Amino acid sequence: MVGLPDGAVREAFDRIKSAITNSGFEFPNRKITINLAPADVRKEGSAFDLPMALGILAAKDDIQKRNRLRGYLVLGELALDGRIKGIKGALPSALLARNRNLAGVVLPRENAAEASVVGEAVRVLGVETLREAFEFFEELLEIPPTHVNLNELFDAASRYDLDFSEVKGQEQAKRALEVAAAGGHNVLMIGPPGSGKTMLAKRLPTILPGMSFEEAIETTKVHSVAGLLDGRALIATRPFRAPHHTISDAGLIGGGPIPRPGEVSLGHNGVLFLDELPEFRKNVLEVLRQPLEDRRITIARVMGTMTFPASVMMVAAMNPCPCGFYTDSQHECVCSPMIIQRYRSRISGPLLDRLDIHIEVPAVKYKELADRGAGEPSTAIRDRVNQARNLQLERFRGTPYFCNAQMGARELREHCAIDASGERLLELAINRLGLSARAYTRTLKVARTIADLDGGGPIQAFHLSEAIQYRSLDRMAM
């Protein structure tokens, strides 16, 4: 076997030999050379088992109709008894077959529903055994193509299990997350342990605009390649990824000898939640800066270069100090000012630049926890977010931007003009409240989003005032 096969591909010889024998065929007693072209691209995974086994059967003339075999893309892992097991990357493979105008794709039956999401432009044929695949190509067996009702599948897959109505209190934090969702702004939540930061972050995807079918396909492709679909044919809810703070930089943005998608790419079109932000290693946090700007990740290795999508909304959470009780009126903080400053300095200025909204999340009072009334549901909040996003889509028509957080300098001047009272308020905030210069453009973008939630008119002084309130970390640094 030649063509840079990895260990799993080299081990396929024993699986193929056993599967061919146990399927009732005679394995040729001669030297067999399999060329995996192109020779300079490393081959990995077990999906080559079935096509190599069929190739051997065709070479020894067990399969007579070779032209029929050439018209299909074939994938599948073989068990020793000839059964065909599931693989990774079924959806991207089906898309490749469609783009190459092939007659169809033959793959494990457990992957057929996933691959059939590409539509009826390509026939998706699920098989369970090597003998079944052989009989199909010899026209001894007709396999009906797998079809799914895309509308029903999309509707069933686009439901969330969580809801904002389950959050007690924290009205200011809810409002800030609504603003963040409406403008695509990255968020930093600061509060003591147990105040509900993680609970709020997990429910943020439920108020983001619903995924389009194209976004669902993109997201499903990434999870398919990573083998994380868990039997689902389509991912139609916004992903929520929450890596532990011990993660490596390769685990976060992707990498390895053969590059694989990391947590940022797995959160594509969704939310990346970094809890205990200062506990992440500094080099890990710094590699996030470029993907947050470019919305994609390019990984270069000796074996080649790969680009993964990385359009995520970043939400981070941290305690106000190492003990966690600096802003908690119910507990005494034991941290000195120097320790607090050192703790917060773990977050670099360039990374902080990419966090548009900083909000304080105080401890929830007992009266709010005991309240049995339901809060505002996610659907009501999402309706307002959708209205604001529609205004932004119309505003940025013909540009590469689709939300306020992505505005460049030209768009900022054009769409974020403020009157004299707003200028005075912003000047006061920068010069007297201790807001840094880097907060200037972020505050304008957030104010633009607040104005969009208010109907889309010009930015008013009260829009700016609310936006200034969302720079908690800058005010704490005074």
mmCIF file of N, CA, C and O in Angstrom, residues 314-380:
data_model
loop_
_atom_site.group_PDB
_atom_site.id
_atom_site.type_symbol
_atom_site.label_atom_id
_atom_site.label_comp_id
_atom_site.label_asym_id
_atom_site.label_seq_id
_atom_site.Cartn_x
_atom_site.Cartn_y
_atom_site.Cartn_z
ATOM 1 N N MET A 314 -17.867 35.145 20.762
ATOM 2 C CA MET A 314 -17.127 34.749 21.957
ATOM 3 C C MET A 314 -17.774 35.337 23.196
ATOM 4 O O MET A 314 -18.031 36.536 23.273
ATOM 5 N N VAL A 315 -18.033 34.476 24.163
ATOM 6 C CA VAL A 315 -18.558 34.888 25.464
ATOM 7 C C VAL A 315 -17.594 34.359 26.515
ATOM 8 O O VAL A 315 -17.286 33.164 26.544
ATOM 9 N N ALA A 316 -17.099 35.250 27.358
ATOM 10 C CA ALA A 316 -16.148 34.865 28.401
ATOM 11 C C ALA A 316 -16.726 35.219 29.764
ATOM 12 O O ALA A 316 -17.582 36.104 29.890
ATOM 13 N N ALA A 317 -16.272 34.522 30.786
ATOM 14 C CA ALA A 317 -16.706 34.795 32.154
ATOM 15 C C ALA A 317 -15.504 34.731 33.077
ATOM 16 O O ALA A 317 -14.568 33.963 32.850
ATOM 17 N N MET A 318 -15.525 35.564 34.101
ATOM 18 C CA MET A 318 -14.434 35.591 35.063
ATOM 19 C C MET A 318 -14.950 36.097 36.399
ATOM 20 O O MET A 318 -15.987 36.764 36.475
ATOM 21 N N ASN A 319 -14.219 35.753 37.446
ATOM 22 C CA ASN A 319 -14.491 36.319 38.758
ATOM 23 C C ASN A 319 -13.845 37.697 38.842
ATOM 24 O O ASN A 319 -12.858 37.967 38.150
ATOM 25 N N PRO A 320 -14.344 38.577 39.695
ATOM 26 C CA PRO A 320 -13.715 39.904 39.802
ATOM 27 C C PRO A 320 -12.345 39.869 40.466
ATOM 28 O O PRO A 320 -11.574 40.825 40.351
ATOM 29 N N CYS A 321 -12.031 38.779 41.152
ATOM 30 C CA CYS A 321 -10.738 38.631 41.819
ATOM 31 C C CYS A 321 -10.491 37.146 42.018
ATOM 32 O O CYS A 321 -11.389 36.325 41.804
ATOM 33 N N PRO A 322 -9.291 36.736 42.459
ATOM 34 C CA PRO A 322 -9.024 35.300 42.617
ATOM 35 C C PRO A 322 -9.970 34.587 43.580
ATOM 36 O O PRO A 322 -10.376 33.453 43.325
ATOM 37 N N CYS A 323 -10.364 35.240 44.690
ATOM 38 C CA CYS A 323 -11.282 34.580 45.624
ATOM 39 C C CYS A 323 -12.717 34.658 45.127
ATOM 40 O O CYS A 323 -13.575 33.888 45.571
ATOM 41 N N GLY A 324 -13.016 35.618 44.257
ATOM 42 C CA GLY A 324 -14.318 35.714 43.627
ATOM 43 C C GLY A 324 -15.302 36.654 44.272
ATOM 44 O O GLY A 324 -16.402 36.857 43.738
ATOM 45 N N PHE A 325 -14.963 37.280 45.405
ATOM 46 C CA PHE A 325 -15.966 38.039 46.150
ATOM 47 C C PHE A 325 -15.661 39.529 46.250
ATOM 48 O O PHE A 325 -16.169 40.212 47.137
ATOM 49 N N TYR A 326 -14.888 40.047 45.309
ATOM 50 C CA TYR A 326 -14.520 41.472 45.370
ATOM 51 C C TYR A 326 -15.747 42.377 45.268
ATOM 52 O O TYR A 326 -15.834 43.407 45.935
ATOM 53 N N THR A 327 -16.732 42.021 44.460
ATOM 54 C CA THR A 327 -17.917 42.852 44.272
ATOM 55 C C THR A 327 -19.144 42.288 44.986
ATOM 56 O O THR A 327 -20.266 42.770 44.767
ATOM 57 N N ASP A 328 -18.963 41.273 45.833
ATOM 58 C CA ASP A 328 -20.087 40.630 46.508
ATOM 59 C C ASP A 328 -20.274 41.238 47.891
ATOM 60 O O ASP A 328 -19.379 41.172 48.750
ATOM 61 N N SER A 329 -21.434 41.824 48.120
ATOM 62 C CA SER A 329 -21.703 42.470 49.411
ATOM 63 C C SER A 329 -21.938 41.465 50.523
ATOM 64 O O SER A 329 -21.908 41.825 51.704
ATOM 65 N N GLN A 330 -22.180 40.204 50.201
ATOM 66 C CA GLN A 330 -22.470 39.191 51.207
ATOM 67 C C GLN A 330 -21.228 38.440 51.681
ATOM 68 O O GLN A 330 -21.291 37.714 52.671
ATOM 69 N N HIS A 331 -20.125 38.605 50.979
ATOM 70 C CA HIS A 331 -18.898 37.900 51.353
ATOM 71 C C HIS A 331 -17.721 38.877 51.365
ATOM 72 O O HIS A 331 -17.693 39.836 50.582
ATOM 73 N N GLU A 332 -16.774 38.605 52.231
ATOM 74 C CA GLU A 332 -15.601 39.471 52.342
ATOM 75 C C GLU A 332 -14.501 39.002 51.397
ATOM 76 O O GLU A 332 -14.179 37.817 51.340
ATOM 77 N N CYS A 333 -13.957 39.934 50.634
ATOM 78 C CA CYS A 333 -12.852 39.623 49.733
ATOM 79 C C CYS A 333 -11.539 39.623 50.506
ATOM 80 O O CYS A 333 -11.283 40.527 51.323
ATOM 81 N N VAL A 334 -10.698 38.625 50.271
ATOM 82 C CA VAL A 334 -9.427 38.504 50.986
ATOM 83 C C VAL A 334 -8.243 38.835 50.077
ATOM 84 O O VAL A 334 -7.090 38.606 50.462
ATOM 85 N N CYS A 335 -8.525 39.383 48.892
ATOM 86 C CA CYS A 335 -7.463 39.660 47.923
ATOM 87 C C CYS A 335 -6.971 41.090 48.071
ATOM 88 O O CYS A 335 -7.768 42.025 48.222
ATOM 89 N N SER A 336 -5.662 41.279 47.987
ATOM 90 C CA SER A 336 -5.087 42.624 48.033
ATOM 91 C C SER A 336 -5.228 43.288 46.660
ATOM 92 O O SER A 336 -5.412 42.599 45.651
ATOM 93 N N PRO A 337 -5.167 44.618 46.596
ATOM 94 C CA PRO A 337 -5.255 45.302 45.294
ATOM 95 C C PRO A 337 -4.214 44.814 44.296
ATOM 96 O O PRO A 337 -4.492 44.716 43.101
ATOM 97 N N MET A 338 -3.002 44.504 44.777
ATOM 98 C CA MET A 338 -1.960 44.023 43.876
ATOM 99 C C MET A 338 -2.328 42.661 43.289
ATOM 100 O O MET A 338 -2.131 42.419 42.093
ATOM 101 N N ILE A 339 -2.904 41.786 44.117
ATOM 102 C CA ILE A 339 -3.303 40.463 43.623
ATOM 103 C C ILE A 339 -4.428 40.587 42.606
ATOM 104 O O ILE A 339 -4.430 39.909 41.571
ATOM 105 N N ILE A 340 -5.383 41.492 42.883
ATOM 106 C CA ILE A 340 -6.492 41.699 41.955
ATOM 107 C C ILE A 340 -5.987 42.231 40.620
ATOM 108 O O ILE A 340 -6.403 41.778 39.547
ATOM 109 N N GLN A 341 -5.066 43.196 40.684
ATOM 110 C CA GLN A 341 -4.517 43.766 39.458
ATOM 111 C C GLN A 341 -3.755 42.723 38.653
ATOM 112 O O GLN A 341 -3.880 42.646 37.422
ATOM 113 N N ARG A 342 -2.980 41.878 39.336
ATOM 114 C CA ARG A 342 -2.230 40.831 38.643
ATOM 115 C C ARG A 342 -3.181 39.817 38.016
ATOM 116 O O ARG A 342 -2.947 39.331 36.906
ATOM 117 N N TYR A 343 -4.264 39.512 38.699
ATOM 118 C CA TYR A 343 -5.256 38.563 38.189
ATOM 119 C C TYR A 343 -5.884 39.091 36.911
ATOM 120 O O TYR A 343 -6.010 38.374 35.909
ATOM 121 N N ARG A 344 -6.284 40.352 36.900
ATOM 122 C CA ARG A 344 -6.939 40.925 35.726
ATOM 123 C C ARG A 344 -5.973 41.174 34.579
ATOM 124 O O ARG A 344 -6.371 41.180 33.410
ATOM 125 N N SER A 345 -4.709 41.373 34.885
ATOM 126 C CA SER A 345 -3.730 41.643 33.832
ATOM 127 C C SER A 345 -3.421 40.405 33.000
ATOM 128 O O SER A 345 -2.721 40.496 31.988
ATOM 129 N N ARG A 346 -3.933 39.234 33.396
ATOM 130 C CA ARG A 346 -3.739 38.035 32.591
ATOM 131 C C ARG A 346 -4.471 38.141 31.252
ATOM 132 O O ARG A 346 -4.192 37.389 30.322
ATOM 133 N N ILE A 347 -5.437 39.050 31.178
ATOM 134 C CA ILE A 347 -6.163 39.274 29.927
ATOM 135 C C ILE A 347 -5.492 40.448 29.221
ATOM 136 O O ILE A 347 -5.505 41.574 29.724
ATOM 137 N N SER A 348 -4.905 40.213 28.081
ATOM 138 C CA SER A 348 -4.133 41.251 27.391
ATOM 139 C C SER A 348 -5.051 42.305 26.787
ATOM 140 O O SER A 348 -6.228 42.059 26.504
ATOM 141 N N GLY A 349 -4.494 43.483 26.569
ATOM 142 C CA GLY A 349 -5.237 44.573 25.944
ATOM 143 C C GLY A 349 -5.771 44.231 24.563
ATOM 144 O O GLY A 349 -6.936 44.497 24.262
ATOM 145 N N PRO A 350 -4.953 43.639 23.676
ATOM 146 C CA PRO A 350 -5.468 43.280 22.345
ATOM 147 C C PRO A 350 -6.653 42.322 22.388
ATOM 148 O O PRO A 350 -7.565 42.428 21.573
ATOM 149 N N LEU A 351 -6.651 41.375 23.341
ATOM 150 C CA LEU A 351 -7.799 40.477 23.444
ATOM 151 C C LEU A 351 -9.000 41.222 24.013
ATOM 152 O O LEU A 351 -10.133 41.030 23.567
ATOM 153 N N LEU A 352 -8.748 42.084 24.975
ATOM 154 C CA LEU A 352 -9.827 42.873 25.556
ATOM 155 C C LEU A 352 -10.469 43.770 24.506
ATOM 156 O O LEU A 352 -11.667 44.070 24.572
ATOM 157 N N ASP A 353 -9.681 44.210 23.530
ATOM 158 C CA ASP A 353 -10.217 45.021 22.432
ATOM 159 C C ASP A 353 -11.332 44.308 21.690
ATOM 160 O O ASP A 353 -12.213 44.945 21.110
ATOM 161 N N ARG A 354 -11.263 42.995 21.653
ATOM 162 C CA ARG A 354 -12.233 42.223 20.872
ATOM 163 C C ARG A 354 -13.455 41.819 21.689
ATOM 164 O O ARG A 354 -14.297 41.086 21.211
ATOM 165 N N LEU A 355 -13.527 42.293 22.932
ATOM 166 C CA LEU A 355 -14.680 42.057 23.786
ATOM 167 C C LEU A 355 -15.446 43.367 23.911
ATOM 168 O O LEU A 355 -15.080 44.239 24.680
ATOM 169 N N ASP A 356 -16.500 43.504 23.132
ATOM 170 C CA ASP A 356 -17.204 44.782 23.037
ATOM 171 C C ASP A 356 -17.964 45.132 24.302
ATOM 172 O O ASP A 356 -18.101 46.306 24.642
ATOM 173 N N ILE A 357 -18.505 44.131 24.977
ATOM 174 C CA ILE A 357 -19.396 44.367 26.108
ATOM 175 C C ILE A 357 -18.824 43.691 27.353
ATOM 176 O O ILE A 357 -18.535 42.493 27.344
ATOM 177 N N HIS A 358 -18.649 44.499 28.417
ATOM 178 C CA HIS A 358 -18.258 43.963 29.722
ATOM 179 C C HIS A 358 -19.421 44.214 30.670
ATOM 180 O O HIS A 358 -19.855 45.355 30.818
ATOM 181 N N ILE A 359 -19.925 43.181 31.303
ATOM 182 C CA ILE A 359 -21.069 43.367 32.198
ATOM 183 C C ILE A 359 -20.792 42.708 33.549
ATOM 184 O O ILE A 359 -20.128 41.673 33.632
ATOM 185 N N GLU A 360 -21.302 43.333 34.582
ATOM 186 C CA GLU A 360 -21.214 42.764 35.919
ATOM 187 C C GLU A 360 -22.450 41.904 36.171
ATOM 188 O O GLU A 360 -23.574 42.313 35.890
ATOM 189 N N VAL A 361 -22.215 40.727 36.714
ATOM 190 C CA VAL A 361 -23.296 39.795 37.028
ATOM 191 C C VAL A 361 -23.281 39.576 38.537
ATOM 192 O O VAL A 361 -22.540 38.723 39.038
ATOM 193 N N PRO A 362 -24.052 40.341 39.294
ATOM 194 C CA PRO A 362 -24.017 40.226 40.761
ATOM 195 C C PRO A 362 -24.696 38.947 41.248
ATOM 196 O O PRO A 362 -25.422 38.279 40.499
ATOM 197 N N ALA A 363 -24.455 38.628 42.502
ATOM 198 C CA ALA A 363 -25.118 37.466 43.102
ATOM 199 C C ALA A 363 -26.627 37.700 43.125
ATOM 200 O O ALA A 363 -27.107 38.809 43.342
ATOM 201 N N VAL A 364 -27.386 36.620 42.891
ATOM 202 C CA VAL A 364 -28.843 36.717 42.849
ATOM 203 C C VAL A 364 -29.393 36.719 44.270
ATOM 204 O O VAL A 364 -29.007 35.895 45.107
ATOM 205 N N LYS A 365 -30.305 37.629 44.553
ATOM 206 C CA LYS A 365 -30.916 37.718 45.878
ATOM 207 C C LYS A 365 -31.963 36.615 46.066
ATOM 208 O O LYS A 365 -32.546 36.097 45.116
ATOM 209 N N TYR A 366 -32.223 36.299 47.336
ATOM 210 C CA TYR A 366 -33.150 35.208 47.642
ATOM 211 C C TYR A 366 -34.541 35.500 47.095
ATOM 212 O O TYR A 366 -35.220 34.595 46.597
ATOM 213 N N LYS A 367 -34.993 36.731 47.165
ATOM 214 C CA LYS A 367 -36.327 37.075 46.695
ATOM 215 C C LYS A 367 -36.490 36.738 45.220
ATOM 216 O O LYS A 367 -37.544 36.247 44.783
ATOM 217 N N GLU A 368 -35.440 36.972 44.430
ATOM 218 C CA GLU A 368 -35.504 36.652 43.004
ATOM 219 C C GLU A 368 -35.453 35.151 42.777
ATOM 220 O O GLU A 368 -36.131 34.614 41.887
ATOM 221 N N LEU A 369 -34.632 34.456 43.584
ATOM 222 C CA LEU A 369 -34.548 32.999 43.436
ATOM 223 C C LEU A 369 -35.864 32.321 43.791
ATOM 224 O O LEU A 369 -36.266 31.329 43.166
ATOM 225 N N ALA A 370 -36.575 32.859 44.790
ATOM 226 C CA ALA A 370 -37.824 32.247 45.247
ATOM 227 C C ALA A 370 -39.017 32.631 44.390
ATOM 228 O O ALA A 370 -40.099 32.054 44.547
ATOM 229 N N ASP A 371 -38.844 33.575 43.500
ATOM 230 C CA ASP A 371 -39.950 33.995 42.640
ATOM 231 C C ASP A 371 -40.329 32.858 41.688
ATOM 232 O O ASP A 371 -39.507 32.359 40.927
ATOM 233 N N ARG A 372 -41.611 32.447 41.731
ATOM 234 C CA ARG A 372 -42.068 31.326 40.921
ATOM 235 C C ARG A 372 -42.581 31.761 39.550
ATOM 236 O O ARG A 372 -42.970 30.927 38.732
ATOM 237 N N GLY A 373 -42.592 33.050 39.295
ATOM 238 C CA GLY A 373 -43.030 33.526 37.995
ATOM 239 C C GLY A 373 -41.980 33.258 36.926
ATOM 240 O O GLY A 373 -40.768 33.276 37.183
ATOM 241 N N ALA A 374 -42.441 32.994 35.712
ATOM 242 C CA ALA A 374 -41.525 32.728 34.596
ATOM 243 C C ALA A 374 -41.041 34.042 33.997
ATOM 244 O O ALA A 374 -41.807 35.012 33.889
ATOM 245 N N GLY A 375 -39.794 34.079 33.633
ATOM 246 C CA GLY A 375 -39.251 35.264 32.993
ATOM 247 C C GLY A 375 -39.624 35.324 31.522
ATOM 248 O O GLY A 375 -40.360 34.479 31.003
ATOM 249 N N GLU A 376 -39.086 36.316 30.837
ATOM 250 C CA GLU A 376 -39.385 36.481 29.413
ATOM 251 C C GLU A 376 -38.784 35.324 28.627
ATOM 252 O O GLU A 376 -37.599 35.007 28.786
ATOM 253 N N PRO A 377 -39.557 34.671 27.767
ATOM 254 C CA PRO A 377 -39.023 33.515 27.033
ATOM 255 C C PRO A 377 -38.032 33.930 25.952
ATOM 256 O O PRO A 377 -38.024 35.076 25.495
ATOM 257 N N SER A 378 -37.233 32.969 25.517
ATOM 258 C CA SER A 378 -36.229 33.226 24.483
ATOM 259 C C SER A 378 -36.863 33.657 23.168
ATOM 260 O O SER A 378 -36.296 34.466 22.432
ATOM 261 N N THR A 379 -38.046 33.118 22.854
ATOM 262 C CA THR A 379 -38.673 33.454 21.570
ATOM 263 C C THR A 379 -38.988 34.940 21.480
ATOM 264 O O THR A 379 -38.830 35.553 20.421
ATOM 265 N N ALA A 380 -39.452 35.550 22.590
ATOM 266 C CA ALA A 380 -39.768 36.984 22.576
ATOM 267 C C ALA A 380 -38.509 37.811 22.391
ATOM 268 O O ALA A 380 -38.499 38.807 21.644
#
